[in-house]
Amino acid sequence: MKPAMKVEDLCVDLVTRRQKKRIVDHVKFEVYPGECLGILGESGSGKSMSLKAVLGLLDKNFQVSGQAVFDDKNLIGAPGEELRKLRGNQIGMVLQNPMTCFDPLYRIGSQMAETFAMHTDWNGEKIRSVSLEVLDQMRIHDGAEVLEKYPHQLSGGMLQRIMIGIAMALSPELLIADEPTTAIDAITQYEILEEFERIKREKKKAMIFITHDLGAISKVADRIMVMNSGRIVDQGDFHHILHHAKDPYTRLLVEKRMAVMDRYRDILKREERKPCLN
Ligand SMILES: Nc1ncnc2c1ncn2[C@@H]1O[C@H](COP(=O)(O)OP(=O)(O)O)[C@@H](O)[C@H]1O
Ligand SMILES: [Mg+2]
């Protein structure tokens, strides 16, 4: 099978008048249709920069080299207009903070309509029916009412689900989600992760899921790549990362997570032991 995206030798340098600083260092990965690649790493490890470089979202201060082949084309160095068309249509993106993706002054419905009008040739009627479908698929009730609402009238989790729905409605071959559950509470986080799992299973899309959360990544990713200081320091499935990761940073991530789990188990045990008071 052909990978949906194949990245090789990706380097990003931040170039200032005084110096050149390497931010992404020879990153290499591929992701196949129906598969979710998880990119794990602490804040500042170069996860977002790697994907932004591939999608042409970095400004002139950053020098990008390497290859990122999508649909038989190398995206590195491709004209801005070409990349703009690709984003949204063939490559969907869901970003960290849903609040910043919506304009506070416009109703949800008109913002969805604007996005669909930009990327498709759908007429008004079709746009409205797809918008309602998106909300329904993302399990948001009373869709017609929600379309009339302003972003601040909805929860972060709802906005995030709408973002995922919009991205999916444009039927991209590759969906990239950069920390899509960071800004929302744990229960909603769980729902969003379920949504990603469902999309992967049912629609056979290629997905890249970026996070610093080992728990979240274990739920959706088939393969995990760990980044630290702009480099790939480990890769494998969740079992491998948990038991055989060699990189000290990865071990630290795993141990921190285990410690949280142990503490949680201890609390549960203590609760069980508590005598009944009445
Ligand atoms: N706008 C910027 N200007 C200069 N350096 C940046 C900028 N954004 C990020 N960086 C640097 O790039 C590195 C990688 O950042 P990033 O990819 O955003 O990390 P993360 O893994 O948290 O997504 C960071 O250590 C930071 O120093
Ligand atoms: Mg980031």
PDB file of C-alpha atoms and ligand atoms in Angstrom:
ATOM      1  CA  MET A   1       0.000   0.000   0.000  1.00  0.00           C
ATOM      2  CA  LYS A   2       1.144   3.529  -0.774  1.00  0.00           C
ATOM      3  CA  PRO A   3       1.565   5.806   2.240  1.00  0.00           C
ATOM      4  CA  ALA A   4      -0.837   8.770   2.416  1.00  0.00           C
ATOM      5  CA  MET A   5       2.172  10.857   3.366  1.00  0.00           C
ATOM      6  CA  LYS A   6       5.870  10.100   3.439  1.00  0.00           C
ATOM      7  CA  VAL A   7       8.252  12.520   5.108  1.00  0.00           C
ATOM      8  CA  GLU A   8      12.034  12.200   4.852  1.00  0.00           C
ATOM      9  CA  ASP A   9      14.967  14.228   6.086  1.00  0.00           C
ATOM     10  CA  LEU A  10      12.753  17.036   7.282  1.00  0.00           C
ATOM     11  CA  CYS A  11      14.796  19.822   8.832  1.00  0.00           C
ATOM     12  CA  VAL A  12      13.645  23.222  10.046  1.00  0.00           C
ATOM     13  CA  ASP A  13      16.087  25.982  10.931  1.00  0.00           C
ATOM     14  CA  LEU A  14      15.207  29.232  12.586  1.00  0.00           C
ATOM     15  CA  VAL A  15      17.367  31.800  10.842  1.00  0.00           C
ATOM     16  CA  THR A  16      18.071  35.130  12.486  1.00  0.00           C
ATOM     17  CA  ARG A  17      20.694  37.683  11.570  1.00  0.00           C
ATOM     18  CA  ARG A  18      23.002  36.363  14.259  1.00  0.00           C
ATOM     19  CA  GLN A  19      22.478  32.627  14.138  1.00  0.00           C
ATOM     20  CA  LYS A  20      20.812  29.583  12.730  1.00  0.00           C
ATOM     21  CA  LYS A  21      19.047  27.297  15.178  1.00  0.00           C
ATOM     22  CA  ARG A  22      17.897  23.813  14.225  1.00  0.00           C
ATOM     23  CA  ILE A  23      14.376  23.168  15.486  1.00  0.00           C
ATOM     24  CA  VAL A  24      13.483  20.014  13.547  1.00  0.00           C
ATOM     25  CA  ASP A  25      16.338  17.622  12.848  1.00  0.00           C
ATOM     26  CA  HIS A  26      16.047  14.968  10.119  1.00  0.00           C
ATOM     27  CA  VAL A  27      12.549  13.835  10.957  1.00  0.00           C
ATOM     28  CA  LYS A  28      11.256  10.887   8.965  1.00  0.00           C
ATOM     29  CA  PHE A  29       7.868   9.189   9.060  1.00  0.00           C
ATOM     30  CA  GLU A  30       5.094   7.810   6.926  1.00  0.00           C
ATOM     31  CA  VAL A  31       1.424   7.265   7.531  1.00  0.00           C
ATOM     32  CA  TYR A  32      -0.894   4.885   5.684  1.00  0.00           C
ATOM     33  CA  PRO A  33      -4.633   5.061   4.909  1.00  0.00           C
ATOM     34  CA  GLY A  34      -6.653   3.663   7.829  1.00  0.00           C
ATOM     35  CA  GLU A  35      -3.755   4.164  10.219  1.00  0.00           C
ATOM     36  CA  CYS A  36      -3.139   6.670  12.982  1.00  0.00           C
ATOM     37  CA  LEU A  37       0.414   7.808  13.635  1.00  0.00           C
ATOM     38  CA  GLY A  38       0.849   9.333  17.065  1.00  0.00           C
ATOM     39  CA  ILE A  39       3.533  11.948  17.623  1.00  0.00           C
ATOM     40  CA  LEU A  40       4.422  12.194  21.288  1.00  0.00           C
ATOM     41  CA  GLY A  41       6.757  14.651  22.967  1.00  0.00           C
ATOM     42  CA  GLU A  42       6.894  17.292  25.636  1.00  0.00           C
ATOM     43  CA  SER A  43       6.103  20.913  24.937  1.00  0.00           C
ATOM     44  CA  GLY A  44       8.747  22.489  22.685  1.00  0.00           C
ATOM     45  CA  SER A  45      10.008  19.198  21.246  1.00  0.00           C
ATOM     46  CA  GLY A  46       9.206  20.201  17.653  1.00  0.00           C
ATOM     47  CA  LYS A  47       5.925  18.370  17.044  1.00  0.00           C
ATOM     48  CA  SER A  48       3.926  21.328  15.727  1.00  0.00           C
ATOM     49  CA  MET A  49       6.886  22.749  13.822  1.00  0.00           C
ATOM     50  CA  SER A  50       7.329  19.474  11.916  1.00  0.00           C
ATOM     51  CA  LEU A  51       3.743  19.489  10.715  1.00  0.00           C
ATOM     52  CA  LYS A  52       3.609  23.220  10.085  1.00  0.00           C
ATOM     53  CA  ALA A  53       6.727  22.881   7.940  1.00  0.00           C
ATOM     54  CA  VAL A  54       5.095  20.132   5.898  1.00  0.00           C
ATOM     55  CA  LEU A  55       1.929  22.171   5.398  1.00  0.00           C
ATOM     56  CA  GLY A  56       3.737  25.355   4.445  1.00  0.00           C
ATOM     57  CA  LEU A  57       2.544  27.247   7.507  1.00  0.00           C
ATOM     58  CA  LEU A  58       5.897  28.660   8.593  1.00  0.00           C
ATOM     59  CA  ASP A  59       6.999  32.194   7.789  1.00  0.00           C
ATOM     60  CA  LYS A  60      10.208  33.321   6.090  1.00  0.00           C
ATOM     61  CA  ASN A  61      12.266  33.156   9.282  1.00  0.00           C
ATOM     62  CA  PHE A  62      12.196  29.388   9.061  1.00  0.00           C
ATOM     63  CA  GLN A  63      14.208  27.457   6.520  1.00  0.00           C
ATOM     64  CA  VAL A  64      12.699  24.106   5.630  1.00  0.00           C
ATOM     65  CA  SER A  65      14.423  21.264   3.789  1.00  0.00           C
ATOM     66  CA  GLY A  66      13.662  17.618   3.027  1.00  0.00           C
ATOM     67  CA  GLN A  67      10.744  15.874   1.371  1.00  0.00           C
ATOM     68  CA  ALA A  68       7.110  15.455   2.290  1.00  0.00           C
ATOM     69  CA  VAL A  69       5.406  13.505  -0.460  1.00  0.00           C
ATOM     70  CA  PHE A  70       1.632  13.632  -0.606  1.00  0.00           C
ATOM     71  CA  ASP A  71      -0.332  12.553  -3.663  1.00  0.00           C
ATOM     72  CA  ASP A  72       2.940  12.105  -5.601  1.00  0.00           C
ATOM     73  CA  LYS A  73       3.958  15.711  -4.976  1.00  0.00           C
ATOM     74  CA  ASN A  74       6.672  17.053  -2.708  1.00  0.00           C
ATOM     75  CA  LEU A  75       5.042  19.662  -0.490  1.00  0.00           C
ATOM     76  CA  ILE A  76       8.325  21.171   0.683  1.00  0.00           C
ATOM     77  CA  GLY A  77       8.908  24.232  -1.436  1.00  0.00           C
ATOM     78  CA  ALA A  78       5.533  23.899  -3.209  1.00  0.00           C
ATOM     79  CA  PRO A  79       3.852  27.218  -4.098  1.00  0.00           C
ATOM     80  CA  GLY A  80       1.748  28.759  -1.327  1.00  0.00           C
ATOM     81  CA  GLU A  81      -1.409  28.734  -3.403  1.00  0.00           C
ATOM     82  CA  GLU A  82      -1.083  24.999  -4.075  1.00  0.00           C
ATOM     83  CA  LEU A  83      -0.633  24.269  -0.383  1.00  0.00           C
ATOM     84  CA  ARG A  84      -3.574  26.463   0.545  1.00  0.00           C
ATOM     85  CA  LYS A  85      -5.804  24.428  -1.755  1.00  0.00           C
ATOM     86  CA  LEU A  86      -4.504  21.194  -0.308  1.00  0.00           C
ATOM     87  CA  ARG A  87      -5.178  22.252   3.276  1.00  0.00           C
ATOM     88  CA  GLY A  88      -8.822  21.729   4.017  1.00  0.00           C
ATOM     89  CA  ASN A  89      -9.541  19.781   0.838  1.00  0.00           C
ATOM     90  CA  GLN A  90      -7.100  16.891   0.918  1.00  0.00           C
ATOM     91  CA  ILE A  91      -5.423  17.455   4.247  1.00  0.00           C
ATOM     92  CA  GLY A  92      -7.695  18.325   7.157  1.00  0.00           C
ATOM     93  CA  MET A  93      -6.400  20.020  10.271  1.00  0.00           C
ATOM     94  CA  VAL A  94      -7.727  20.204  13.803  1.00  0.00           C
ATOM     95  CA  LEU A  95      -5.804  22.515  16.075  1.00  0.00           C
ATOM     96  CA  GLN A  96      -5.245  22.809  19.783  1.00  0.00           C
ATOM     97  CA  ASN A  97      -7.558  25.576  20.832  1.00  0.00           C
ATOM     98  CA  PRO A  98     -10.988  25.534  19.209  1.00  0.00           C
ATOM     99  CA  MET A  99     -11.802  28.987  20.613  1.00  0.00           C
ATOM    100  CA  THR A 100      -9.170  30.603  18.425  1.00  0.00           C
ATOM    101  CA  CYS A 101     -10.467  28.888  15.286  1.00  0.00           C
ATOM    102  CA  PHE A 102     -13.892  30.518  15.469  1.00  0.00           C
ATOM    103  CA  ASP A 103     -14.584  34.213  15.090  1.00  0.00           C
ATOM    104  CA  PRO A 104     -16.469  35.372  18.200  1.00  0.00           C
ATOM    105  CA  LEU A 105     -18.565  37.820  16.169  1.00  0.00           C
ATOM    106  CA  TYR A 106     -20.218  35.361  13.816  1.00  0.00           C
ATOM    107  CA  ARG A 107     -22.733  32.596  14.333  1.00  0.00           C
ATOM    108  CA  ILE A 108     -21.514  28.993  14.089  1.00  0.00           C
ATOM    109  CA  GLY A 109     -23.717  28.346  11.060  1.00  0.00           C
ATOM    110  CA  SER A 110     -22.310  31.186   9.005  1.00  0.00           C
ATOM    111  CA  GLN A 111     -18.744  30.204   9.883  1.00  0.00           C
ATOM    112  CA  MET A 112     -19.367  26.620   8.807  1.00  0.00           C
ATOM    113  CA  ALA A 113     -21.026  27.883   5.624  1.00  0.00           C
ATOM    114  CA  GLU A 114     -18.062  30.126   4.847  1.00  0.00           C
ATOM    115  CA  THR A 115     -15.599  27.250   5.216  1.00  0.00           C
ATOM    116  CA  PHE A 116     -17.661  24.931   3.042  1.00  0.00           C
ATOM    117  CA  ALA A 117     -18.169  27.633   0.402  1.00  0.00           C
ATOM    118  CA  MET A 118     -14.421  28.219   0.278  1.00  0.00           C
ATOM    119  CA  HIS A 119     -13.526  24.572  -0.293  1.00  0.00           C
ATOM    120  CA  THR A 120     -16.451  23.199  -2.317  1.00  0.00           C
ATOM    121  CA  ASP A 121     -18.929  24.198  -5.009  1.00  0.00           C
ATOM    122  CA  TRP A 122     -21.929  23.307  -2.824  1.00  0.00           C
ATOM    123  CA  ASN A 123     -24.974  25.592  -3.015  1.00  0.00           C
ATOM    124  CA  GLY A 124     -26.653  27.119   0.048  1.00  0.00           C
ATOM    125  CA  GLU A 125     -29.089  24.279   0.477  1.00  0.00           C
ATOM    126  CA  LYS A 126     -26.406  21.607   0.339  1.00  0.00           C
ATOM    127  CA  ILE A 127     -24.217  23.598   2.750  1.00  0.00           C
ATOM    128  CA  ARG A 128     -27.040  23.796   5.264  1.00  0.00           C
ATOM    129  CA  SER A 129     -27.827  20.104   5.019  1.00  0.00           C
ATOM    130  CA  VAL A 130     -24.149  19.132   5.400  1.00  0.00           C
ATOM    131  CA  SER A 131     -23.792  21.500   8.377  1.00  0.00           C
ATOM    132  CA  LEU A 132     -26.712  19.815  10.126  1.00  0.00           C
ATOM    133  CA  GLU A 133     -25.305  16.409   9.255  1.00  0.00           C
ATOM    134  CA  VAL A 134     -21.920  17.355  10.710  1.00  0.00           C
ATOM    135  CA  LEU A 135     -23.479  18.381  14.007  1.00  0.00           C
ATOM    136  CA  ASP A 136     -25.543  15.231  14.107  1.00  0.00           C
ATOM    137  CA  GLN A 137     -22.524  13.035  13.381  1.00  0.00           C
ATOM    138  CA  MET A 138     -20.561  14.770  16.101  1.00  0.00           C
ATOM    139  CA  ARG A 139     -23.463  14.007  18.437  1.00  0.00           C
ATOM    140  CA  ILE A 140     -24.456  17.597  18.971  1.00  0.00           C
ATOM    141  CA  HIS A 141     -28.185  17.829  19.619  1.00  0.00           C
ATOM    142  CA  ASP A 142     -30.560  20.479  18.285  1.00  0.00           C
ATOM    143  CA  GLY A 143     -28.348  21.224  15.292  1.00  0.00           C
ATOM    144  CA  ALA A 144     -30.601  23.924  13.835  1.00  0.00           C
ATOM    145  CA  GLU A 145     -30.394  25.856  17.114  1.00  0.00           C
ATOM    146  CA  VAL A 146     -26.643  25.368  17.421  1.00  0.00           C
ATOM    147  CA  LEU A 147     -26.110  26.864  13.952  1.00  0.00           C
ATOM    148  CA  GLU A 148     -27.697  30.086  15.257  1.00  0.00           C
ATOM    149  CA  LYS A 149     -25.381  30.283  18.275  1.00  0.00           C
ATOM    150  CA  TYR A 150     -22.205  32.288  18.781  1.00  0.00           C
ATOM    151  CA  PRO A 151     -18.989  30.459  19.773  1.00  0.00           C
ATOM    152  CA  HIS A 152     -19.072  31.677  23.399  1.00  0.00           C
ATOM    153  CA  GLN A 153     -22.462  30.035  23.837  1.00  0.00           C
ATOM    154  CA  LEU A 154     -20.951  26.585  23.284  1.00  0.00           C
ATOM    155  CA  SER A 155     -18.468  24.590  25.365  1.00  0.00           C
ATOM    156  CA  GLY A 156     -14.863  24.039  24.261  1.00  0.00           C
ATOM    157  CA  GLY A 157     -15.634  20.370  23.718  1.00  0.00           C
ATOM    158  CA  MET A 158     -18.554  21.179  21.435  1.00  0.00           C
ATOM    159  CA  LEU A 159     -16.476  23.636  19.407  1.00  0.00           C
ATOM    160  CA  GLN A 160     -13.716  21.077  19.109  1.00  0.00           C
ATOM    161  CA  ARG A 161     -16.195  18.468  17.900  1.00  0.00           C
ATOM    162  CA  ILE A 162     -17.534  20.934  15.334  1.00  0.00           C
ATOM    163  CA  MET A 163     -13.957  21.569  14.132  1.00  0.00           C
ATOM    164  CA  ILE A 164     -13.395  17.836  13.689  1.00  0.00           C
ATOM    165  CA  GLY A 165     -16.753  17.540  11.929  1.00  0.00           C
ATOM    166  CA  ILE A 166     -15.942  20.353   9.495  1.00  0.00           C
ATOM    167  CA  ALA A 167     -12.534  18.850   8.743  1.00  0.00           C
ATOM    168  CA  MET A 168     -14.083  15.428   8.130  1.00  0.00           C
ATOM    169  CA  ALA A 169     -16.967  16.742   5.993  1.00  0.00           C
ATOM    170  CA  LEU A 170     -14.416  17.966   3.462  1.00  0.00           C
ATOM    171  CA  SER A 171     -13.335  14.335   3.240  1.00  0.00           C
ATOM    172  CA  PRO A 172      -9.555  14.768   3.432  1.00  0.00           C
ATOM    173  CA  GLU A 173      -7.252  11.838   2.752  1.00  0.00           C
ATOM    174  CA  LEU A 174      -5.165  12.825   5.741  1.00  0.00           C
ATOM    175  CA  LEU A 175      -6.376  14.322   9.005  1.00  0.00           C
ATOM    176  CA  ILE A 176      -3.821  16.049  11.204  1.00  0.00           C
ATOM    177  CA  ALA A 177      -4.827  16.800  14.770  1.00  0.00           C
ATOM    178  CA  ASP A 178      -2.402  18.887  16.828  1.00  0.00           C
ATOM    179  CA  GLU A 179      -3.158  18.497  20.554  1.00  0.00           C
ATOM    180  CA  PRO A 180      -6.887  18.437  19.854  1.00  0.00           C
ATOM    181  CA  THR A 181      -7.807  17.482  23.408  1.00  0.00           C
ATOM    182  CA  THR A 182      -5.493  19.741  25.379  1.00  0.00           C
ATOM    183  CA  ALA A 183      -7.898  22.613  25.949  1.00  0.00           C
ATOM    184  CA  ILE A 184     -10.829  20.535  27.134  1.00  0.00           C
ATOM    185  CA  ASP A 185     -11.899  18.671  30.259  1.00  0.00           C
ATOM    186  CA  ALA A 186     -11.236  14.970  30.773  1.00  0.00           C
ATOM    187  CA  ILE A 187     -14.729  13.686  30.018  1.00  0.00           C
ATOM    188  CA  THR A 188     -14.989  15.606  26.759  1.00  0.00           C
ATOM    189  CA  GLN A 189     -11.438  14.556  25.968  1.00  0.00           C
ATOM    190  CA  TYR A 190     -12.556  10.970  26.142  1.00  0.00           C
ATOM    191  CA  GLU A 191     -15.465  11.658  23.784  1.00  0.00           C
ATOM    192  CA  ILE A 192     -13.212  13.389  21.274  1.00  0.00           C
ATOM    193  CA  LEU A 193     -10.769  10.477  21.336  1.00  0.00           C
ATOM    194  CA  GLU A 194     -13.672   8.099  20.696  1.00  0.00           C
ATOM    195  CA  GLU A 195     -14.609  10.278  17.728  1.00  0.00           C
ATOM    196  CA  PHE A 196     -11.123   9.968  16.261  1.00  0.00           C
ATOM    197  CA  GLU A 197     -11.165   6.218  16.736  1.00  0.00           C
ATOM    198  CA  ARG A 198     -14.527   5.982  15.004  1.00  0.00           C
ATOM    199  CA  ILE A 199     -13.393   8.104  12.043  1.00  0.00           C
ATOM    200  CA  LYS A 200     -10.271   6.004  11.626  1.00  0.00           C
ATOM    201  CA  ARG A 201     -12.240   2.748  11.787  1.00  0.00           C
ATOM    202  CA  GLU A 202     -15.176   3.707   9.589  1.00  0.00           C
ATOM    203  CA  LYS A 203     -13.652   6.045   7.055  1.00  0.00           C
ATOM    204  CA  LYS A 204     -10.225   4.439   6.682  1.00  0.00           C
ATOM    205  CA  LYS A 205      -8.503   7.800   6.810  1.00  0.00           C
ATOM    206  CA  ALA A 206      -4.842   8.375   7.477  1.00  0.00           C
ATOM    207  CA  MET A 207      -4.409  10.324  10.698  1.00  0.00           C
ATOM    208  CA  ILE A 208      -1.596  12.061  12.519  1.00  0.00           C
ATOM    209  CA  PHE A 209      -2.360  12.700  16.146  1.00  0.00           C
ATOM    210  CA  ILE A 210       0.012  14.996  18.013  1.00  0.00           C
ATOM    211  CA  THR A 211       0.046  15.152  21.797  1.00  0.00           C
ATOM    212  CA  HIS A 212       2.168  15.245  24.953  1.00  0.00           C
ATOM    213  CA  ASP A 213      -0.295  12.898  26.648  1.00  0.00           C
ATOM    214  CA  LEU A 214       0.698   9.239  26.711  1.00  0.00           C
ATOM    215  CA  GLY A 215      -2.815   8.246  27.781  1.00  0.00           C
ATOM    216  CA  ALA A 216      -4.499   9.986  24.846  1.00  0.00           C
ATOM    217  CA  ILE A 217      -2.031   8.588  22.355  1.00  0.00           C
ATOM    218  CA  SER A 218      -2.458   5.037  23.646  1.00  0.00           C
ATOM    219  CA  LYS A 219      -6.137   5.256  22.835  1.00  0.00           C
ATOM    220  CA  VAL A 220      -5.935   6.328  19.191  1.00  0.00           C
ATOM    221  CA  ALA A 221      -2.478   5.711  17.751  1.00  0.00           C
ATOM    222  CA  ASP A 222      -1.466   2.488  16.010  1.00  0.00           C
ATOM    223  CA  ARG A 223       2.144   3.588  15.944  1.00  0.00           C
ATOM    224  CA  ILE A 224       3.916   6.140  18.092  1.00  0.00           C
ATOM    225  CA  MET A 225       6.888   8.317  17.303  1.00  0.00           C
ATOM    226  CA  VAL A 226       8.497  10.130  20.224  1.00  0.00           C
ATOM    227  CA  MET A 227      10.197  13.483  19.657  1.00  0.00           C
ATOM    228  CA  ASN A 228      12.642  15.328  21.851  1.00  0.00           C
ATOM    229  CA  SER A 229      14.627  18.455  20.925  1.00  0.00           C
ATOM    230  CA  GLY A 230      13.522  18.256  17.304  1.00  0.00           C
ATOM    231  CA  ARG A 231      14.585  14.627  16.821  1.00  0.00           C
ATOM    232  CA  ILE A 232      12.802  11.308  16.712  1.00  0.00           C
ATOM    233  CA  VAL A 233      14.083   9.454  19.746  1.00  0.00           C
ATOM    234  CA  ASP A 234      11.869   6.359  19.768  1.00  0.00           C
ATOM    235  CA  GLN A 235       9.176   4.671  17.752  1.00  0.00           C
ATOM    236  CA  GLY A 236       6.961   1.629  17.890  1.00  0.00           C
ATOM    237  CA  ASP A 237       3.539   0.571  19.104  1.00  0.00           C
ATOM    238  CA  PHE A 238       2.244   1.461  22.561  1.00  0.00           C
ATOM    239  CA  HIS A 239       3.520  -1.797  24.055  1.00  0.00           C
ATOM    240  CA  HIS A 240       6.993  -1.096  22.721  1.00  0.00           C
ATOM    241  CA  ILE A 241       6.999   2.462  24.065  1.00  0.00           C
ATOM    242  CA  LEU A 242       5.768   1.262  27.448  1.00  0.00           C
ATOM    243  CA  HIS A 243       8.167  -1.658  27.895  1.00  0.00           C
ATOM    244  CA  HIS A 244      11.105  -1.321  25.566  1.00  0.00           C
ATOM    245  CA  ALA A 245      11.714   2.357  24.893  1.00  0.00           C
ATOM    246  CA  LYS A 246      15.429   3.047  25.299  1.00  0.00           C
ATOM    247  CA  ASP A 247      15.517   6.807  25.152  1.00  0.00           C
ATOM    248  CA  PRO A 248      15.755   8.295  28.675  1.00  0.00           C
ATOM    249  CA  TYR A 249      13.205  10.983  27.904  1.00  0.00           C
ATOM    250  CA  THR A 250      10.652   8.434  26.711  1.00  0.00           C
ATOM    251  CA  ARG A 251      11.245   6.330  29.846  1.00  0.00           C
ATOM    252  CA  LEU A 252      10.624   9.419  31.955  1.00  0.00           C
ATOM    253  CA  LEU A 253       7.317  10.045  30.173  1.00  0.00           C
ATOM    254  CA  VAL A 254       6.294   6.435  30.741  1.00  0.00           C
ATOM    255  CA  GLU A 255       7.329   6.449  34.405  1.00  0.00           C
ATOM    256  CA  LYS A 256       5.493   9.700  35.101  1.00  0.00           C
ATOM    257  CA  ARG A 257       2.375   8.216  33.575  1.00  0.00           C
ATOM    258  CA  MET A 258       2.771   4.983  35.555  1.00  0.00           C
ATOM    259  CA  ALA A 259       3.159   6.981  38.764  1.00  0.00           C
ATOM    260  CA  VAL A 260      -0.128   8.750  38.093  1.00  0.00           C
ATOM    261  CA  MET A 261      -1.829   5.427  37.391  1.00  0.00           C
ATOM    262  CA  ASP A 262      -0.410   3.866  40.587  1.00  0.00           C
ATOM    263  CA  ARG A 263      -1.581   6.799  42.653  1.00  0.00           C
ATOM    264  CA  TYR A 264      -5.012   6.488  41.116  1.00  0.00           C
ATOM    265  CA  ARG A 265      -5.110   2.770  41.908  1.00  0.00           C
ATOM    266  CA  ASP A 266      -4.035   3.454  45.513  1.00  0.00           C
ATOM    267  CA  ILE A 267      -6.822   5.970  45.960  1.00  0.00           C
ATOM    268  CA  LEU A 268      -9.372   3.519  44.596  1.00  0.00           C
ATOM    269  CA  LYS A 269      -8.120   0.815  46.971  1.00  0.00           C
ATOM    270  CA  ARG A 270      -8.287   3.168  49.937  1.00  0.00           C
ATOM    271  CA  GLU A 271     -11.836   4.148  49.010  1.00  0.00           C
ATOM    272  CA  GLU A 272     -12.777   0.480  48.946  1.00  0.00           C
ATOM    273  CA  ARG A 273     -11.247  -0.066  52.397  1.00  0.00           C
ATOM    274  CA  LYS A 274     -13.078   2.880  53.979  1.00  0.00           C
ATOM    275  CA  PRO A 275     -15.587   1.599  56.518  1.00  0.00           C
ATOM    276  CA  CYS A 276     -19.179   2.500  55.880  1.00  0.00           C
ATOM    277  CA  LEU A 277     -20.119   5.192  58.313  1.00  0.00           C
ATOM    278  CA  ASN A 278     -23.878   4.944  58.360  1.00  0.00           C
TER     279      ASN A 278
HETATM  280  N1  LIG B   1       7.514  31.423  16.454  1.00  0.00           N
HETATM  281  C1  LIG B   1       8.663  30.865  16.879  1.00  0.00           C
HETATM  282  N2  LIG B   1       9.814  31.550  16.827  1.00  0.00           N
HETATM  283  C2  LIG B   1      10.963  30.990  17.228  1.00  0.00           C
HETATM  284  N3  LIG B   1      11.076  29.750  17.720  1.00  0.00           N
HETATM  285  C3  LIG B   1       9.970  29.031  17.815  1.00  0.00           C
HETATM  286  C4  LIG B   1       8.691  29.545  17.403  1.00  0.00           C
HETATM  287  N4  LIG B   1       7.768  28.592  17.625  1.00  0.00           N
HETATM  288  C5  LIG B   1       8.433  27.540  18.144  1.00  0.00           C
HETATM  289  N5  LIG B   1       9.744  27.799  18.256  1.00  0.00           N
HETATM  290  C6  LIG B   1      10.775  26.878  18.757  1.00  0.00           C
HETATM  291  O1  LIG B   1      10.617  25.637  18.125  1.00  0.00           O
HETATM  292  C7  LIG B   1      10.699  24.590  19.057  1.00  0.00           C
HETATM  293  C8  LIG B   1       9.641  23.568  18.723  1.00  0.00           C
HETATM  294  O2  LIG B   1       8.369  24.139  18.921  1.00  0.00           O
HETATM  295  P1  LIG B   1       7.018  23.376  18.646  1.00  0.00           P
HETATM  296  O3  LIG B   1       7.135  22.566  17.430  1.00  0.00           O
HETATM  297  O4  LIG B   1       5.925  24.374  18.686  1.00  0.00           O
HETATM  298  O5  LIG B   1       6.913  22.401  19.913  1.00  0.00           O
HETATM  299  P2  LIG B   1       5.752  21.398  20.328  1.00  0.00           P
HETATM  300  O6  LIG B   1       6.400  20.051  20.375  1.00  0.00           O
HETATM  301  O7  LIG B   1       5.315  21.839  21.671  1.00  0.00           O
HETATM  302  O8  LIG B   1       4.663  21.486  19.323  1.00  0.00           O
HETATM  303  C9  LIG B   1      10.489  25.204  20.418  1.00  0.00           C
HETATM  304  O9  LIG B   1      11.474  24.743  21.288  1.00  0.00           O
HETATM  305  C10 LIG B   1      10.656  26.677  20.221  1.00  0.00           C
HETATM  306  O10 LIG B   1      11.860  27.085  20.815  1.00  0.00           O
HETATM  307 MG    MG B   2       2.676  22.108  19.594  1.00  0.00          MG
END
